[in-house]
Tab-separated table of C-alpha atoms in Angstrom:
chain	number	residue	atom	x	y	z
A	1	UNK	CA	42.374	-64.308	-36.875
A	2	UNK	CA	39.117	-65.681	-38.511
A	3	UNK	CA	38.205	-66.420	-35.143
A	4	UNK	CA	38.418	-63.346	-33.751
A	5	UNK	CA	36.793	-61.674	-37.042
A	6	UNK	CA	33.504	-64.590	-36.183
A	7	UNK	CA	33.570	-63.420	-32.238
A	8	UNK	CA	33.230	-59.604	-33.416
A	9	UNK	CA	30.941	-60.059	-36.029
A	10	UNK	CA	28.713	-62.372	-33.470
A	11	UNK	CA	29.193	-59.168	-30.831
A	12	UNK	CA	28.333	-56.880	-33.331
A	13	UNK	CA	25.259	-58.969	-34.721
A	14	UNK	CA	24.094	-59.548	-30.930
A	15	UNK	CA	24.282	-55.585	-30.133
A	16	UNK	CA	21.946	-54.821	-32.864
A	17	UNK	CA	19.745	-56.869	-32.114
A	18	UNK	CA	19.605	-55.396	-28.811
A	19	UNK	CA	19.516	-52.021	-30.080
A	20	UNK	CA	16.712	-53.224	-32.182
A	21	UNK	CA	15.138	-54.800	-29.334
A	22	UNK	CA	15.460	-51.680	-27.335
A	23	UNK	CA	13.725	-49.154	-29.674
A	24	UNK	CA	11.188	-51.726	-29.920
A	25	UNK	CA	10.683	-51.280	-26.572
A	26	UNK	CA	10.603	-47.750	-26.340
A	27	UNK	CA	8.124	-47.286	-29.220
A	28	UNK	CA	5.795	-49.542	-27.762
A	29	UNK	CA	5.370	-47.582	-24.997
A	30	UNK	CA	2.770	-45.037	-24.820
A	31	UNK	CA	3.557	-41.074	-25.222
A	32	UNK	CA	1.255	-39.010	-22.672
A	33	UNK	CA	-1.722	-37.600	-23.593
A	34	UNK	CA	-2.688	-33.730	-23.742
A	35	UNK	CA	-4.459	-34.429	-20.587
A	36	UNK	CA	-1.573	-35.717	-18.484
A	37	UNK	CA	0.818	-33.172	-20.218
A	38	UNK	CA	-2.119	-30.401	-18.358
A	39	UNK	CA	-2.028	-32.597	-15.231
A	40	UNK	CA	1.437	-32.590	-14.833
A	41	UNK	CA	1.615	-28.632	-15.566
A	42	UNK	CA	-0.979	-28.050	-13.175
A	43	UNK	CA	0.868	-30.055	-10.485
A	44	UNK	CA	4.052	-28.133	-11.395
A	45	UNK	CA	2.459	-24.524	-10.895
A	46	UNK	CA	1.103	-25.215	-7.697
A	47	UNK	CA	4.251	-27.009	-6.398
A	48	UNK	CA	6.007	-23.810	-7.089
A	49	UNK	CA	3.359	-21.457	-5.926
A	50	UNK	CA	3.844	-23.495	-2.278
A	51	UNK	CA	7.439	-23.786	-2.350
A	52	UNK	CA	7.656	-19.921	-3.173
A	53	UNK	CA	6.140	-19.949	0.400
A	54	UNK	CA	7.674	-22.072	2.432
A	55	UNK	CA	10.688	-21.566	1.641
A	56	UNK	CA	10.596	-17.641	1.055
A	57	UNK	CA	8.134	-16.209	3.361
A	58	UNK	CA	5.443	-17.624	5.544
A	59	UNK	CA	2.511	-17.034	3.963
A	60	UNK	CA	-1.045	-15.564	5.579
A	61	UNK	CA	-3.188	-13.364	4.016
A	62	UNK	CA	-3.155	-10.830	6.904
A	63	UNK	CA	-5.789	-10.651	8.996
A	64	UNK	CA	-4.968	-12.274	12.379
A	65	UNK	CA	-5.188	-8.562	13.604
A	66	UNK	CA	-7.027	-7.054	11.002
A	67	UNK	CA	-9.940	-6.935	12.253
A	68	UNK	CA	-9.217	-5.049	15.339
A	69	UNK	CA	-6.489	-3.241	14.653
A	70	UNK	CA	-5.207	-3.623	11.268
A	71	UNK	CA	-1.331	-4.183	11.946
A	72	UNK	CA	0.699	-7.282	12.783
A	73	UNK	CA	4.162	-7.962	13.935
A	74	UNK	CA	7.113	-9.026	12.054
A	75	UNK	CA	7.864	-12.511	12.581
A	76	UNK	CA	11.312	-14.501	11.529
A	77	UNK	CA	10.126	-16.321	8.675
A	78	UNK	CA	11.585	-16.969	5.043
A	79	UNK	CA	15.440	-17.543	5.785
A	80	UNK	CA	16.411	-19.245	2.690
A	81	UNK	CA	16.578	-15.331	0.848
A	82	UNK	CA	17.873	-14.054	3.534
A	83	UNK	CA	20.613	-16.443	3.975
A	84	UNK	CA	21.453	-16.313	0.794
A	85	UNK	CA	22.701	-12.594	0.599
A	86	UNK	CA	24.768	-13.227	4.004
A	87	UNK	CA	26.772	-16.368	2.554
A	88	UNK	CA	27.120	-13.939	-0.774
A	89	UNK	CA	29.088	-11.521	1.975
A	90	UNK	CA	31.596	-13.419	2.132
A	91	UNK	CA	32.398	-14.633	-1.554
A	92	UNK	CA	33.720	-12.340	-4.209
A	93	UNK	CA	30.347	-11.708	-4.667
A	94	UNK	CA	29.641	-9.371	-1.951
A	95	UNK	CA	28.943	-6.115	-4.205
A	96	UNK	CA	25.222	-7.876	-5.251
A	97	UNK	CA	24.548	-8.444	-1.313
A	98	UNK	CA	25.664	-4.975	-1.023
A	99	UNK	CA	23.663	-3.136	-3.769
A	100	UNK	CA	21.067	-5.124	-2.640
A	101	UNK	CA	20.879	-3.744	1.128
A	102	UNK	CA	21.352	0.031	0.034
A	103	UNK	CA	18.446	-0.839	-2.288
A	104	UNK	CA	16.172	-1.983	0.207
A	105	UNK	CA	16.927	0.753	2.760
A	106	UNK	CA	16.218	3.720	-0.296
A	107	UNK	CA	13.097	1.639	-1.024
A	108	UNK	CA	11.654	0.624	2.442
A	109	UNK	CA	8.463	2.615	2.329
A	110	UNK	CA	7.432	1.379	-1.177
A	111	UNK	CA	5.311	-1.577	0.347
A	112	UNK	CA	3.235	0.800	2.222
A	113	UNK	CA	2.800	3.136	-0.693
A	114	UNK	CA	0.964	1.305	-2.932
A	115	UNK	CA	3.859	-1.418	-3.716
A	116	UNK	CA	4.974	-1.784	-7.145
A	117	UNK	CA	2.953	-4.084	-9.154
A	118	UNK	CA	3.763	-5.449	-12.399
A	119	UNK	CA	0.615	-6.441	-14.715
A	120	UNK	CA	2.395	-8.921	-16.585
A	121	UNK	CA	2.946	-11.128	-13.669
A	122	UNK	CA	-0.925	-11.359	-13.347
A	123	UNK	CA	-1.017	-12.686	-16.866
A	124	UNK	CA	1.243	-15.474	-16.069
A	125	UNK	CA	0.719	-18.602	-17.797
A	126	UNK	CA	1.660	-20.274	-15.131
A	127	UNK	CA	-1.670	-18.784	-12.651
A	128	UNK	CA	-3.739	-20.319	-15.863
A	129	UNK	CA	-2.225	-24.075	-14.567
A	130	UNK	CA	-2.844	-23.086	-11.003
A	131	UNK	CA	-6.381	-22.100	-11.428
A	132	UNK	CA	-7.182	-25.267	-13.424
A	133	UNK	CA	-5.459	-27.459	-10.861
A	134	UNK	CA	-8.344	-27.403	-8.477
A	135	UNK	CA	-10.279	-25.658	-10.077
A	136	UNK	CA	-10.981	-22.159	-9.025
A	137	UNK	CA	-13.896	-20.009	-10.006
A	138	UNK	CA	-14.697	-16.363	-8.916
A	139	UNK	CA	-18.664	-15.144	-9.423
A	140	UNK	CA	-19.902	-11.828	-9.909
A	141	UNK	CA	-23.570	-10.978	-7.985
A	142	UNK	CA	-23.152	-7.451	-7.742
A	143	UNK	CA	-21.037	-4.568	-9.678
A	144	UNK	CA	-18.290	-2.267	-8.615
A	145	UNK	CA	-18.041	1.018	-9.543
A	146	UNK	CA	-14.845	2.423	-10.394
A	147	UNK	CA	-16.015	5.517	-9.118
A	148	UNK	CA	-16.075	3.937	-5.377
A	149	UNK	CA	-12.984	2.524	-3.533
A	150	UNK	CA	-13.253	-0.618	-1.716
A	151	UNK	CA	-12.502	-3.393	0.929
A	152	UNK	CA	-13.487	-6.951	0.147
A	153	UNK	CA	-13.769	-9.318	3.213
A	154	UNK	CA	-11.849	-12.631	2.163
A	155	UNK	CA	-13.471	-15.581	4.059
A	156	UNK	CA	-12.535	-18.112	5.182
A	157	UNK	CA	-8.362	-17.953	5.367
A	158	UNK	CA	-7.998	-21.866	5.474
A	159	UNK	CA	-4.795	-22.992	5.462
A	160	UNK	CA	-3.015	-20.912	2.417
A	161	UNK	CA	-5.840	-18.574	0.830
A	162	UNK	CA	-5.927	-20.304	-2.313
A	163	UNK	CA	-8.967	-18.711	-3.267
A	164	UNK	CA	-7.896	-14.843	-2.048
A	165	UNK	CA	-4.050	-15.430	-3.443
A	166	UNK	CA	-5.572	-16.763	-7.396
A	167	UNK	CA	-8.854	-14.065	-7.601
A	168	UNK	CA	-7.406	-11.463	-6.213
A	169	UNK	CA	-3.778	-11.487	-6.783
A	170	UNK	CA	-3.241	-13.478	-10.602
A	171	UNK	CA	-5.666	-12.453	-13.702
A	172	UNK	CA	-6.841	-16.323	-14.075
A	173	UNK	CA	-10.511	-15.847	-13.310
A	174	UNK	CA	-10.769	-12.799	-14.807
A	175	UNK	CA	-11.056	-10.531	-12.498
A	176	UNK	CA	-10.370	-7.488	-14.531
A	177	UNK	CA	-13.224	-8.571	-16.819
A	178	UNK	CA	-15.493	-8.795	-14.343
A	179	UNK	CA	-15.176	-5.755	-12.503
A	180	UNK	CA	-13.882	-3.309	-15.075
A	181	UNK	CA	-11.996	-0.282	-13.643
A	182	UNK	CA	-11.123	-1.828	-10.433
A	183	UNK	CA	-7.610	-2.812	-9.490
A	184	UNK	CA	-7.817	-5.311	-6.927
A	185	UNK	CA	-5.002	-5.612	-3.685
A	186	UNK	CA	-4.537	-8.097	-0.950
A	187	UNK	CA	-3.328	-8.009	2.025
A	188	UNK	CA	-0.768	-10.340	3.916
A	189	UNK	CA	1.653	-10.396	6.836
A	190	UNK	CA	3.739	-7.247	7.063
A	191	UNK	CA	6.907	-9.233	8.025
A	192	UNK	CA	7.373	-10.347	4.597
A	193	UNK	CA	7.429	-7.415	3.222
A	194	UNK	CA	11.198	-6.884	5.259
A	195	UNK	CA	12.310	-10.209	3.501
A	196	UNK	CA	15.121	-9.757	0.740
A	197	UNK	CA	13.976	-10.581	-2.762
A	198	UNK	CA	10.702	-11.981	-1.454
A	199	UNK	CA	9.271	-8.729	-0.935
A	200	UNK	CA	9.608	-7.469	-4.640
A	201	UNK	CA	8.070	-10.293	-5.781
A	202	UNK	CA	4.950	-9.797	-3.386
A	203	UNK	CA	4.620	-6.529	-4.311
A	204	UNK	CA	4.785	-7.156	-8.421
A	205	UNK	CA	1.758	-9.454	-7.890
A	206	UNK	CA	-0.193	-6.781	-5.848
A	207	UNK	CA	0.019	-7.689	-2.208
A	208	UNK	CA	0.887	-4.910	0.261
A	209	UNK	CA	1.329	-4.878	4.412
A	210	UNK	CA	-1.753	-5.379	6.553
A	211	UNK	CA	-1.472	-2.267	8.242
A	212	UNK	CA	-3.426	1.205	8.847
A	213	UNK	CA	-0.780	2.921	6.673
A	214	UNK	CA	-0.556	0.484	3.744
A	215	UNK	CA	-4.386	0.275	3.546
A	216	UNK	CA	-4.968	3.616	4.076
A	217	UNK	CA	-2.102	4.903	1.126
A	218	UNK	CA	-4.724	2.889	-1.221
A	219	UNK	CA	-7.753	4.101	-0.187
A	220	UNK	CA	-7.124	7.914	0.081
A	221	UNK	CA	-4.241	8.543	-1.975
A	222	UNK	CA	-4.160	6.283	-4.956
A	223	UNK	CA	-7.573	7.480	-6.667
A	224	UNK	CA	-10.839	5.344	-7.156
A	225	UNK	CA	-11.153	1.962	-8.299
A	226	UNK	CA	-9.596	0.280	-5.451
A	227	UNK	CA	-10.616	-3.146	-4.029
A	228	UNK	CA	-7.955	-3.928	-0.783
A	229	UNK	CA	-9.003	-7.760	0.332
A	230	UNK	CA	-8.121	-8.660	3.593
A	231	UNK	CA	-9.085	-12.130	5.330
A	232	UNK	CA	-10.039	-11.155	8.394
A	233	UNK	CA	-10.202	-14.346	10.162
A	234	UNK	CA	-6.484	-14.448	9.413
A	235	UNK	CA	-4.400	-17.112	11.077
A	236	UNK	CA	-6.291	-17.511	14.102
A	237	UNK	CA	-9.252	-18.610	11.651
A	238	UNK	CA	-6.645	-21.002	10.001
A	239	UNK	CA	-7.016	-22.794	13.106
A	240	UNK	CA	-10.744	-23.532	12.531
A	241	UNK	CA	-10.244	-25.118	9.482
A	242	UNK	CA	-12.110	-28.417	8.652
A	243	UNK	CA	-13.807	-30.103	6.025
A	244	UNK	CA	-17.862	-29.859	6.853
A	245	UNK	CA	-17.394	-27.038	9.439
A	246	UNK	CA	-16.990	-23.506	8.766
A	247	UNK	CA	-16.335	-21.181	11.212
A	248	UNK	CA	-15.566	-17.405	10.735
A	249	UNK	CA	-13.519	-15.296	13.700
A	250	UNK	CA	-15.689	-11.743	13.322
A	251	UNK	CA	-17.504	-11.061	15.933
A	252	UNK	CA	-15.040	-9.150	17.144
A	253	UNK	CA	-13.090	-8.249	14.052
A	254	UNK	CA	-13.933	-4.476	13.659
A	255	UNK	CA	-10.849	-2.658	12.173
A	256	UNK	CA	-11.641	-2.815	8.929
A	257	UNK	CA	-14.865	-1.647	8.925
A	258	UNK	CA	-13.527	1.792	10.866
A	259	UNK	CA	-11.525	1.793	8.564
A	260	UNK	CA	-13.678	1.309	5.699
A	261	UNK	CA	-15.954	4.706	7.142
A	262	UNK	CA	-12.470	6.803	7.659
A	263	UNK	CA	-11.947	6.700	4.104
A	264	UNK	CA	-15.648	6.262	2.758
A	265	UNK	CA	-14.962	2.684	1.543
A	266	UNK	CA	-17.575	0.055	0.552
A	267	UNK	CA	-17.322	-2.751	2.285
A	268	UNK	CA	-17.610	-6.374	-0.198
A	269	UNK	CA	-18.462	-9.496	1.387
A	270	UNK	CA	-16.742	-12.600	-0.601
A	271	UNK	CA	-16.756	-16.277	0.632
A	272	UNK	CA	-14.554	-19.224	-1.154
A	273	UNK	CA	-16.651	-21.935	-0.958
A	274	UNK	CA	-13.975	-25.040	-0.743
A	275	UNK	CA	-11.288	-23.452	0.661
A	276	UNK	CA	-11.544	-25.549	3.867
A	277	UNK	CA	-11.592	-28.856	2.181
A	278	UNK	CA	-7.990	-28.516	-0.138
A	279	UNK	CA	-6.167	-29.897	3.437
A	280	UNK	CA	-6.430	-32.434	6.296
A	281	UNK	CA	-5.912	-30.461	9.248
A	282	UNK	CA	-5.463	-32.164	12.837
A	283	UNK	CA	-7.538	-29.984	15.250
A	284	UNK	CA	-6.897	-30.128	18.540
A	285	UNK	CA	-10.166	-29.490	21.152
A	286	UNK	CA	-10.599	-26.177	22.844
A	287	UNK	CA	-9.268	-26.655	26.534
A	288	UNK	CA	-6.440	-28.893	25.435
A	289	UNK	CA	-2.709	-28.603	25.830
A	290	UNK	CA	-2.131	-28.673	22.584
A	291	UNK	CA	-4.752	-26.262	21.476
A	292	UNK	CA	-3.179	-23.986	23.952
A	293	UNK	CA	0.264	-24.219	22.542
A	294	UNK	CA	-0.630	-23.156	18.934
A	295	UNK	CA	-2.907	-20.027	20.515
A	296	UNK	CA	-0.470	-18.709	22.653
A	297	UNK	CA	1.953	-19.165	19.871
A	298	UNK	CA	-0.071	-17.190	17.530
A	299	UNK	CA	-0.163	-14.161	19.647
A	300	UNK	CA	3.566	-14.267	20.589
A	301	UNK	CA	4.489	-14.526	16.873
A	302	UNK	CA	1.141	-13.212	14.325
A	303	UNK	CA	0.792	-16.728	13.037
A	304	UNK	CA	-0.466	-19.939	13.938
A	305	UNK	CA	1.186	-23.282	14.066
A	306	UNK	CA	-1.333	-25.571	12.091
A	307	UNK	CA	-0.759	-29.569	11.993
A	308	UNK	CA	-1.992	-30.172	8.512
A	309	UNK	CA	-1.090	-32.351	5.572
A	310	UNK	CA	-1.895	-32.532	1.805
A	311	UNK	CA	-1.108	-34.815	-1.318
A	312	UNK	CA	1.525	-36.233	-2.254
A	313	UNK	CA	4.264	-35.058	-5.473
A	314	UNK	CA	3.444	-38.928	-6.969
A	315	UNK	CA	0.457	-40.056	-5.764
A	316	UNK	CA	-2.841	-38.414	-4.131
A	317	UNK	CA	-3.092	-41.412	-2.152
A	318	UNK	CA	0.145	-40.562	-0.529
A	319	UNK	CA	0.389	-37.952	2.592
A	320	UNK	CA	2.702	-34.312	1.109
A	321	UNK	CA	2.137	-30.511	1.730
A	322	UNK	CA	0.708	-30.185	-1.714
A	323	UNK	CA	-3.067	-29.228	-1.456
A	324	UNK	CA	-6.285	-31.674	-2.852
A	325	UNK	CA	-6.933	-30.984	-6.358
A	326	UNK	CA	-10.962	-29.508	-4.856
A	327	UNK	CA	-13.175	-26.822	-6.195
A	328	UNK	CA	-13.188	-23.537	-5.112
A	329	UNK	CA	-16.067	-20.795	-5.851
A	330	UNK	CA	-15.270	-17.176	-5.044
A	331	UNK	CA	-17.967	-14.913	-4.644
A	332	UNK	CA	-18.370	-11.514	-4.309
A	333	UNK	CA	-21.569	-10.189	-2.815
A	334	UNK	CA	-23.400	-6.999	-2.812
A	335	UNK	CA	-21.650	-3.967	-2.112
A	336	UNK	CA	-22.361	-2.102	1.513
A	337	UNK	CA	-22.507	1.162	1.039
A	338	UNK	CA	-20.603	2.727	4.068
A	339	UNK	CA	-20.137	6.732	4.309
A	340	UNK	CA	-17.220	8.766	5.090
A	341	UNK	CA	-16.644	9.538	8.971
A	342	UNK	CA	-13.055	10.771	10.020
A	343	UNK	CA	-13.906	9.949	13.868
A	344	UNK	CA	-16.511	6.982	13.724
A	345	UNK	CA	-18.105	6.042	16.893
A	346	UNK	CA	-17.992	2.635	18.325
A	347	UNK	CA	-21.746	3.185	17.810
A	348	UNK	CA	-21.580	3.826	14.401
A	349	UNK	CA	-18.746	0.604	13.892
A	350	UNK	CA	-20.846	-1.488	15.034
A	351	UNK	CA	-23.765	-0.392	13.136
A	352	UNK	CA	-22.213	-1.048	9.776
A	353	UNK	CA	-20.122	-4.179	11.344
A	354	UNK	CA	-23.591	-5.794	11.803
A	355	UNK	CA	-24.470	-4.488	8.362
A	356	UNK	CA	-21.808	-6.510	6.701
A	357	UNK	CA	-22.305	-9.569	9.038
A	358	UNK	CA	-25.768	-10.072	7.678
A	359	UNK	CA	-24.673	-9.385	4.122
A	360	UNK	CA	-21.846	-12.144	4.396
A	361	UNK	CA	-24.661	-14.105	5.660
A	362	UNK	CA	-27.084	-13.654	2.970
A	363	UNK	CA	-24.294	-14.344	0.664
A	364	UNK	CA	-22.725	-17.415	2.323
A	365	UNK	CA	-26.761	-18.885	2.383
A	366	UNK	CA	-27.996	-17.909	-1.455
A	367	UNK	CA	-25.236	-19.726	-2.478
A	368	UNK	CA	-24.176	-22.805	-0.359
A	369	UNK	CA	-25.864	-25.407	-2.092
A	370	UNK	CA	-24.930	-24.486	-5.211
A	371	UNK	CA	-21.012	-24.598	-4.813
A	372	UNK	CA	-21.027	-27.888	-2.403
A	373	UNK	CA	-22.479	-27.695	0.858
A	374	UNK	CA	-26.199	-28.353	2.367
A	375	UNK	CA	-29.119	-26.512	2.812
A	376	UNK	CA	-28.695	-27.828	6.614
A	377	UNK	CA	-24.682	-26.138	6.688
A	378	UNK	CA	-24.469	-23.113	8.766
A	379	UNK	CA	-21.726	-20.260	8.588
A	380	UNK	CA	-20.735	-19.964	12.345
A	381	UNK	CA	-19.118	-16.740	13.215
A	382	UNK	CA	-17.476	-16.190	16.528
């Protein structure tokens, strides 16, 4: 017996000491910091703003045919919503997928009416992380009038319109301060707008369809104060995309601004100046099969195929589909002032067309070497 009560005692004397040992341990090490508690938020609200994405919708800021004639084609994207409500079909469930679909079919037309947004998703703590991740600015040069409605040109698109999706859809630059009395839109592929779940939460945030009748609900029948962004490169532009090169489909990208004189809308130049450099994108020469693939592609489905890769979750050394923590300057340039013409000519388009090109110009050149690029840089637009 005594030599059983020496072996416990011995057992119990060694596990304290490795209890003892153990907290030691853990004390010693080193609780994070305020800055890597930040970092780590930061990297949390983007990973979530890209995975809403991928995984919900495909995500373009509309504008592949914007420009020329401001609709786009549904595409199958954003299954994981969508198969979600079928597998709920078939469980006891079925009521919610149910609900759900006589729900969607009452409120169809919503999207193109002006949406439904909710101002307390703008204030989302979470945009505050996302903004600070990179981080993104937006600059004022010129004032808006809320007596005036609006179109702002979004350019470039890059890969996911980081700089469109945080100025013009969350209230982390301060938008609202900015340009007091104007409620600002943007535009993205109508598809996902017909995408269960994903839809409502595109339209709380203030997206709507790229389309005549979306566009033209905001600029005619919802008041003044308007501001509808559309990137009009859209995701044939995407395909451009490359660090030190920056190169702008417009030339022939004219919807918008017929649109902009049918309704008597200003039209707002605004260039994100490090958009192009938050991804490594593999670009494939004009002329070559594989270049070829990716545009024929992106008229067949609305959206281009882009090779492209990121960071890493752990490690910015590492290769992921997170973007490069870079800087990116929004601004807005002077306003064109752009009368109101039911039937514009194709004279008269391109009369205020070239008007805006040489204001995005201006813009794009007063500013380039203050927000990271050379006085030698040019803006190419095609």
């Amino acid at each position: 017996m005594k030599t059983i009560i020496a072996a416990c005692s011995q057992n119990l004397s060694g596990s304290r000491a490795s209890l003892h040992a153990a907290l030691r341990t853990l004390l010693a090490v080193p609780w994070p910091s305020q800055r890597d508690v930040r970092a780590w938020l930061q990297l949390l609200a983007v990973l979530q703003w890209v995975l809403s994405f991928l995984l919900l919708g495909e995500w373009g800021c509309g504008g592949c045919r914007a420009g020329r004639a401001l609709t786009h084609p549904p595409h199958p994207t954003g299954p994981v919503t969508l198969v979600l409500l079928i597998y709920l079909v078939f469980t006891r469930f079925w009521p919610i997928s149910a609900l759900y679909l006589a729900w969607v079919i009452f409120d169809w037309d919503t999207p193109e009416k002006g949406g439904r947004r909710l101002p307390c998703l703008r204030r989302w703590s979470v945009w505050r992380h996302f903004r600070d991740y990179f981080p993104v600015k937006l600059v004022k040069t010129h004032d808006l009038s809320p007596g005036h409605n609006y179109i702002i040109g979004s350019h470039p698109h890059g890969i996911l319109c980081v700089g469109a999706f945080c100025n013009f859809i969350t209230g982390s630059t301060g938008f609202s301060e900015l340009f007091p009395g104007i409620r600002p839109f943007l535009t993205t592929l109508a598809g996902n707008f017909r995408l269960p779940l994903f839809r409502e939460y595109l339209m709380s945030g203030g997206l709507c369809p790229v389309t005549r009748r979306a566009i033209g609900h905001l600029l005619s029948k919802n008041g003044t104060g308007n501001a509808v962004a559309i990137v009009i490169g859209g995701a044939a532009e995407s395909l451009s995309c490359s660090p030190g090169v920056t190169t702008l489909i417009l030339k022939n990208r004219k919807g918008f601004v017929r649109m902009a004189l049918q309704h008597g809308a200003f039209l707002v130049p605004s260039f994100s100046f490090g958009e192009n450099e938050l991804f490594r994108q593999v670009v494939f020469e004009e002329g070559s099969w594989m270049r070829a693939v990716q545009q024929r592609f992106q008229k067949m489905m609305g959206f281009a195929p882009c090779v492209f890769y990121g960071r890493g979750l752990t490690s910015v050394r590492s290769r992921g589909f997170l973007p490069y923590a870079r800087p990116i300057t929004t601004v807005v340039g002077e306003p064109v002032t752009v009368p109101k013409i039911e039937e514009p000519s194709s004279e008269v388009v391109d009369l205020y067309h070239g008007m805006y090109v040489r204001s995005l110009l201006k813009l794009f050149n007063d500013n380039k070497t203050k927000y990271g690029l050379s006085e030698g840089d040019e803006l190419r637009i095609v």
